XYZ file of C-alpha atoms in Angstrom:
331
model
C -38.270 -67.376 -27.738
C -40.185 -66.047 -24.898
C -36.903 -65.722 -22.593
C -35.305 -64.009 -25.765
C -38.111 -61.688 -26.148
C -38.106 -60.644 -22.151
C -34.183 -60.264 -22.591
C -33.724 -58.198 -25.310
C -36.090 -55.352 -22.810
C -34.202 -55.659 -20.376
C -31.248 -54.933 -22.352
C -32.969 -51.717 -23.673
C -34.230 -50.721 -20.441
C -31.146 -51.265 -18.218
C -29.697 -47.570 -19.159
C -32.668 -45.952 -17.447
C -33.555 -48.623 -14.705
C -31.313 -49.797 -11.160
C -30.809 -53.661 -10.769
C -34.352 -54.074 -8.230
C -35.950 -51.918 -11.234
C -34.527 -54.099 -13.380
C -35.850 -57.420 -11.667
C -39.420 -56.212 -11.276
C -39.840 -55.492 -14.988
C -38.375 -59.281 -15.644
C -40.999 -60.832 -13.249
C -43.933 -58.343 -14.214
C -43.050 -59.503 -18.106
C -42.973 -63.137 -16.900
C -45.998 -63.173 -15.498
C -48.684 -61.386 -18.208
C -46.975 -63.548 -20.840
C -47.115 -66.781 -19.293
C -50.416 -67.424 -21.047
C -49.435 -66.261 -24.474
C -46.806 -67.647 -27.273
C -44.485 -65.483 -29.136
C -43.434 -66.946 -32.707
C -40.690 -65.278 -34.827
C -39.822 -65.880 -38.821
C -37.633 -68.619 -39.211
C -35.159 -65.788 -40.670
C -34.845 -63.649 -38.039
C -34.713 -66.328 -35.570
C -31.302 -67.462 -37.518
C -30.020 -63.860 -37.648
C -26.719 -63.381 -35.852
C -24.986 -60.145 -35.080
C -21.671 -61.084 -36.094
C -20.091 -57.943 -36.074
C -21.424 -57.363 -32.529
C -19.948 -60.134 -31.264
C -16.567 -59.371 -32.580
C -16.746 -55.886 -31.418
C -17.546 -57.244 -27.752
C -14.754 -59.835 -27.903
C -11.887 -57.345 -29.253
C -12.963 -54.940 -26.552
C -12.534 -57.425 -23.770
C -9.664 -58.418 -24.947
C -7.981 -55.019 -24.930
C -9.161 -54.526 -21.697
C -7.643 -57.233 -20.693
C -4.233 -56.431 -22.857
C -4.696 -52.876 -20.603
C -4.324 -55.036 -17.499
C -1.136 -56.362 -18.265
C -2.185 -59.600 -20.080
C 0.539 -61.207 -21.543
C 0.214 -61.688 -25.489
C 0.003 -65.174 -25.497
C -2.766 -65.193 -22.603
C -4.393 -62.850 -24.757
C -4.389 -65.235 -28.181
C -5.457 -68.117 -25.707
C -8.487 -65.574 -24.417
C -9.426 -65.056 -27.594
C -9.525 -68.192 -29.427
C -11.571 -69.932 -26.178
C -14.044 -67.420 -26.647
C -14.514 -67.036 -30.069
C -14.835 -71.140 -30.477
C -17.238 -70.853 -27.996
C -19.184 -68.456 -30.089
C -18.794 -70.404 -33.434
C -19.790 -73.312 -31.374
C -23.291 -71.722 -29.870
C -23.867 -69.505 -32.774
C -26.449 -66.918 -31.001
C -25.710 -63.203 -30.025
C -23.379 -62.869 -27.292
C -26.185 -60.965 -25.365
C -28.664 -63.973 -26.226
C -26.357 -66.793 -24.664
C -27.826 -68.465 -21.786
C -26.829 -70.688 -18.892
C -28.179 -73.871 -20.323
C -26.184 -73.086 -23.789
C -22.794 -72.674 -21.803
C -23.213 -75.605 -19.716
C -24.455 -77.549 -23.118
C -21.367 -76.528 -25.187
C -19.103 -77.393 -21.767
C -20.083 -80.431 -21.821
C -19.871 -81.422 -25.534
C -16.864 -80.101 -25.977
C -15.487 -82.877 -22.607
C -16.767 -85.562 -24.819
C -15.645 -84.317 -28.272
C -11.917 -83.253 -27.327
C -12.094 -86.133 -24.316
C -11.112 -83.078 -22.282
C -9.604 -83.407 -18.440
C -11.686 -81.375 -16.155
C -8.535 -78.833 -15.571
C -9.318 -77.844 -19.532
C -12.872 -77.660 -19.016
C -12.163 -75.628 -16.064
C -10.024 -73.617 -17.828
C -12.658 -72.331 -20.382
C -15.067 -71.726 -17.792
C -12.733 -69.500 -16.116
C -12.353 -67.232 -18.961
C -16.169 -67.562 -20.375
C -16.478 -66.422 -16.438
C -14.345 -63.662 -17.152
C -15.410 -62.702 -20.064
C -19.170 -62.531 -19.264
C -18.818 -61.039 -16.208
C -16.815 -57.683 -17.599
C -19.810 -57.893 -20.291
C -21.907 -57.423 -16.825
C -20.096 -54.961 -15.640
C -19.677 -52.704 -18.629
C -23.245 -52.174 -18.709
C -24.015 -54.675 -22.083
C -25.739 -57.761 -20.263
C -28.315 -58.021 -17.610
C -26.473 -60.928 -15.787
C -23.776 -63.135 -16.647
C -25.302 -66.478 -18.069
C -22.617 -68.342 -16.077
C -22.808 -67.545 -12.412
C -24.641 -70.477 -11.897
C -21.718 -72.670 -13.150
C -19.762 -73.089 -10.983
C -16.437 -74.178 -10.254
C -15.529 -77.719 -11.352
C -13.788 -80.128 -8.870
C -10.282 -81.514 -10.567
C -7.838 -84.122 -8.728
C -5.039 -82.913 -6.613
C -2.062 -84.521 -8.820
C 1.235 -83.969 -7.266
C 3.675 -83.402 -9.876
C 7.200 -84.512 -10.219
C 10.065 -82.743 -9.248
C 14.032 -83.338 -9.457
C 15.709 -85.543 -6.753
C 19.367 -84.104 -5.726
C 20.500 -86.938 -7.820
C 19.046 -86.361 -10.831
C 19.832 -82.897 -10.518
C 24.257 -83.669 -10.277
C 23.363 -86.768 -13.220
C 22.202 -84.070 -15.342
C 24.880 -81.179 -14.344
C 27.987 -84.036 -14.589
C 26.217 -85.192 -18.117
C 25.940 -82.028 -19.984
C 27.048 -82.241 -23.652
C 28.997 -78.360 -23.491
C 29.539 -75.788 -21.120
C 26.400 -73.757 -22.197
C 23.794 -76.529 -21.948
C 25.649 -76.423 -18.001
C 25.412 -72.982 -17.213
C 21.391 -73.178 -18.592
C 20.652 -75.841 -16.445
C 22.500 -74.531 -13.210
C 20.887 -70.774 -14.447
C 16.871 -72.390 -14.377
C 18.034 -74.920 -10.917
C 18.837 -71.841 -9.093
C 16.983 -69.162 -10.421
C 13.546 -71.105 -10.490
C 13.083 -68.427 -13.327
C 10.319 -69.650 -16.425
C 11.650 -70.566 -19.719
C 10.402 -67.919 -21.032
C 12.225 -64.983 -19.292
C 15.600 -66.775 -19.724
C 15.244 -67.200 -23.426
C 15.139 -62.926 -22.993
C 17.997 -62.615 -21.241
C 20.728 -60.365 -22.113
C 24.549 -60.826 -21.137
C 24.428 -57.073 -19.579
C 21.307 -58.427 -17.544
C 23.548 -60.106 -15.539
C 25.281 -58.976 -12.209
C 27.687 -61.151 -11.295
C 28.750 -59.423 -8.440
C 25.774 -59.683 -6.575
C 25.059 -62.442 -8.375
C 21.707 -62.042 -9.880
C 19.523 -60.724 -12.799
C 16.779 -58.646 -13.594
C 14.114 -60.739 -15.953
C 10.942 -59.638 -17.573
C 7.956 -61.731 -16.442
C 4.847 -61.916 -17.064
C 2.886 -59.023 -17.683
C 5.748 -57.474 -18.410
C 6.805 -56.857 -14.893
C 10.300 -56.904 -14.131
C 11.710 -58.506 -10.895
C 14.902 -59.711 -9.679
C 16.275 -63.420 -9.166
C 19.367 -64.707 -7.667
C 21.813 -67.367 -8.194
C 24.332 -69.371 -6.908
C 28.102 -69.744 -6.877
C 28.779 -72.886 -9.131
C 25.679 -70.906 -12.168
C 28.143 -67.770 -11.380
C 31.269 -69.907 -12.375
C 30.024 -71.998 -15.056
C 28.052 -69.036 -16.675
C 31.407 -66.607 -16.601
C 32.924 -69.803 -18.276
C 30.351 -70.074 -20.868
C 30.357 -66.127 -21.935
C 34.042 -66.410 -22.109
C 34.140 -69.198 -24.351
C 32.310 -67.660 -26.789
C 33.502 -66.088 -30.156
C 29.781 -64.006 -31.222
C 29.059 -60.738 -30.718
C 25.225 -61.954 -29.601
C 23.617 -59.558 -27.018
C 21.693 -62.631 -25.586
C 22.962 -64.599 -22.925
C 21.888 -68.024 -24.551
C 22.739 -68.735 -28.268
C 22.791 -71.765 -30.594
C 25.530 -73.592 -30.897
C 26.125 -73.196 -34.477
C 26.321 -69.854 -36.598
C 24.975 -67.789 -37.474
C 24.538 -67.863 -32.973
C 21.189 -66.837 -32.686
C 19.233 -66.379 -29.653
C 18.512 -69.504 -28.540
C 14.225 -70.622 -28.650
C 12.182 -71.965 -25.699
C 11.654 -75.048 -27.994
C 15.525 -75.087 -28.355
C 16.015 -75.169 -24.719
C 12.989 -78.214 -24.047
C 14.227 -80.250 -27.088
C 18.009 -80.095 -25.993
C 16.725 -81.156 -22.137
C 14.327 -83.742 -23.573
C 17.048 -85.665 -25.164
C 19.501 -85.461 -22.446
C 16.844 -86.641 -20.301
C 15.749 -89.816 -22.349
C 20.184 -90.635 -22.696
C 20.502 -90.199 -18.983
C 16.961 -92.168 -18.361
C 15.234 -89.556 -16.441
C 11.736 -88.835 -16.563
C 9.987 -86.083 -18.047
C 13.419 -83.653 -17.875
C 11.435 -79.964 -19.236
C 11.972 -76.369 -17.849
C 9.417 -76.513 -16.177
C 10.223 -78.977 -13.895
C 13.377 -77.326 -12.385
C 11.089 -74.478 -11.422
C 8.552 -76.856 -9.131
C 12.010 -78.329 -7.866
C 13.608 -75.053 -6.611
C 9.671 -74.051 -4.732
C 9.099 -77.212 -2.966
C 12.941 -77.363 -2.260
C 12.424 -73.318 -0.886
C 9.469 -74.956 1.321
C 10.817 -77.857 2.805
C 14.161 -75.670 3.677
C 11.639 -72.908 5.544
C 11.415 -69.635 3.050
C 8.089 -67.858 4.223
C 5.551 -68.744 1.236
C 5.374 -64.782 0.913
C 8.864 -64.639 -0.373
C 8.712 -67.524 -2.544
C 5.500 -65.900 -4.177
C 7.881 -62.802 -4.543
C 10.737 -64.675 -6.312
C 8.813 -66.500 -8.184
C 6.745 -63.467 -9.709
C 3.341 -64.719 -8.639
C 0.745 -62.521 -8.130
C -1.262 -65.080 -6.409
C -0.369 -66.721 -3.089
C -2.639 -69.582 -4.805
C -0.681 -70.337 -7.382
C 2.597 -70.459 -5.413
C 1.090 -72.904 -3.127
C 0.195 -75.259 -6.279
C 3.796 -75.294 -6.793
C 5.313 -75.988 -3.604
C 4.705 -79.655 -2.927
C 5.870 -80.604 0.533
C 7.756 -83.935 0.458
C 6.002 -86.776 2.403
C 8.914 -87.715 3.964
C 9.071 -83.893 5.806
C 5.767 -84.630 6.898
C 6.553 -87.717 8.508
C 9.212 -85.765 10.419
C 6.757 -83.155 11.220
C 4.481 -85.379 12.303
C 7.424 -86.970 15.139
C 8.264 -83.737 16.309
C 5.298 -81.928 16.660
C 2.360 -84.936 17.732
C 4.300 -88.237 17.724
């Protein structure tokens, strides 16, 4: 109660005071009431600001939607933090370190959460808090002091060349072809080639302009045999569809991201592949980029990362290229 008590001046005073002011006041207060006891009603200790959180929360996240923030990443924002709130039911401005890093850690042993999740929340409670700090409504951000937490390196799977040519030779129809060839080549997500238009495509130059996340726009590129066996696919069909990918059925709709993952997941589990998903073709086409020599800076560029970092987590070098490396450059 006493740390509440001290808090909630410092929140009044932090208009009028600097951050040294600021710190002074929280030690002088800490110090003449170390002796005393402060008791509050029962009912006002329960008392929760509930449309004060809410107004904080919705304002961070259309900051955040002002940055660029992608709708989902937005929904995913929100819901962390509000559970988070539900979860420690106090005043956002009342939340403290220890209450974080108690909620954290039930929440691991409730969900049975991998540390990359846990990590995950963190991040954005991180976030969050720390625009609270720097909009003026908190004193300090209750989790500085938690810090990072340490997750295993896991190198994920990618395509072999043979798996890539068993899936290409296996395709069911000429679309499910030019989708897989579009994604090997392109390294574009699943989600920007669900958006694709026909007229988004130049097939003279062959490539595309695609709308990524954020909404920025960049171009990718493909290759000869996606230029042939897309032209093939457009020509064979009879709809009037602006998208480039439809259903196969009428009434030809634009074809879903879960569409696109079912269709692949089945092909995969006939052909006896593992784990065939979108997603997958993307890691292939960086760490195939890397071992072949394309700078990391251009790969971050056709990818449409805005981190190097993230690029990097990508691109898995193959052991077998380091083993050559190794020869040629120590051995």
């Amino acid at each position: 109660m006493k740390k509440t008590f001290i808090g909630d001046i410092l929140q009044n005073m932090m208009p009028y005071l600097d951050n040294a002011q600021l710190e002074y006041l929280k030690q002088s207060l800490e110090t003449k009431l170390q002796d005393f006891e402060i008791i509050e009603s029962k009912e006002t200790c329960q008392r929760i600001d509930e449309d004060d959180n809410s107004t904080l929360i919705s304002s961070f996240i259309a900051a955040k939607r002002i940055e660029g923030c992608s709708e989902k990443s937005l929904k995913y924002y929100e819901n962390t933090i509000q559970c988070t709130v539900n979860n420690i039911a106090k005043d956002i401005k009342h939340f403290t370190t220890d209450d974080l890093r108690l909620y954290l850690t039930k929440y691991q042993e409730r969900h049975n959460s991998s540390r990359v999740t846990i990590d995950n929340i963190r991040r954005i409670l991180s976030s969050f808090f720390s625009w609270l700090e720097d909009e003026g409504c908190i004193f300090k951000s209750p989790i500085r002091r938690i810090h990072k937490v340490k997750t295993d390196k896991i190198i994920k799977e990618t395509y072999t060349d043979e798996e890539l040519e068993t899936l290409r030779d296996n395709s069911p129809t000429i679309r499910d072809l030019a989708m897989i060839d579009m994604l090997a080549s392109t390294g574009m997500r699943i989600g920007e080639m669900v958006l694709l238009n026909k007229d988004d495509i130049n097939f003279a130059e062959r490539e595309c302009k695609v709308l990524g996340k954020g909404n920025k726009e960049r171009i990718v590129y493909f290759d000869a045999r996606t230029k042939l066996h897309l032209k093939q696919y457009i020509e064979s069909r009879a709809d009037e569809n602006a998208a480039l990918f439809v259903t196969l059925r009428r009434p030809y709709e634009r074809i879903t991201i879960g569409g696109i993952e079912s269709r692949l997941r089945k092909l995969g589990q006939n052909l006896n592949i593992h784990k065939v998903h979108p997603h997958k073709f993307r890691r292939t086409l960086a760490t195939m980029a890397i071992d072949k020599g394309m700078p990391i800076e251009q790969l971050q560029r056709l990818l449409g990362h805005q981190r190097i970092d993230t690029t990097l987590q990508y691109a898995m070098v193959k052991q077998s290229n380091v083993k050559l490396a190794h020869k040629k450059y120590i051995g």
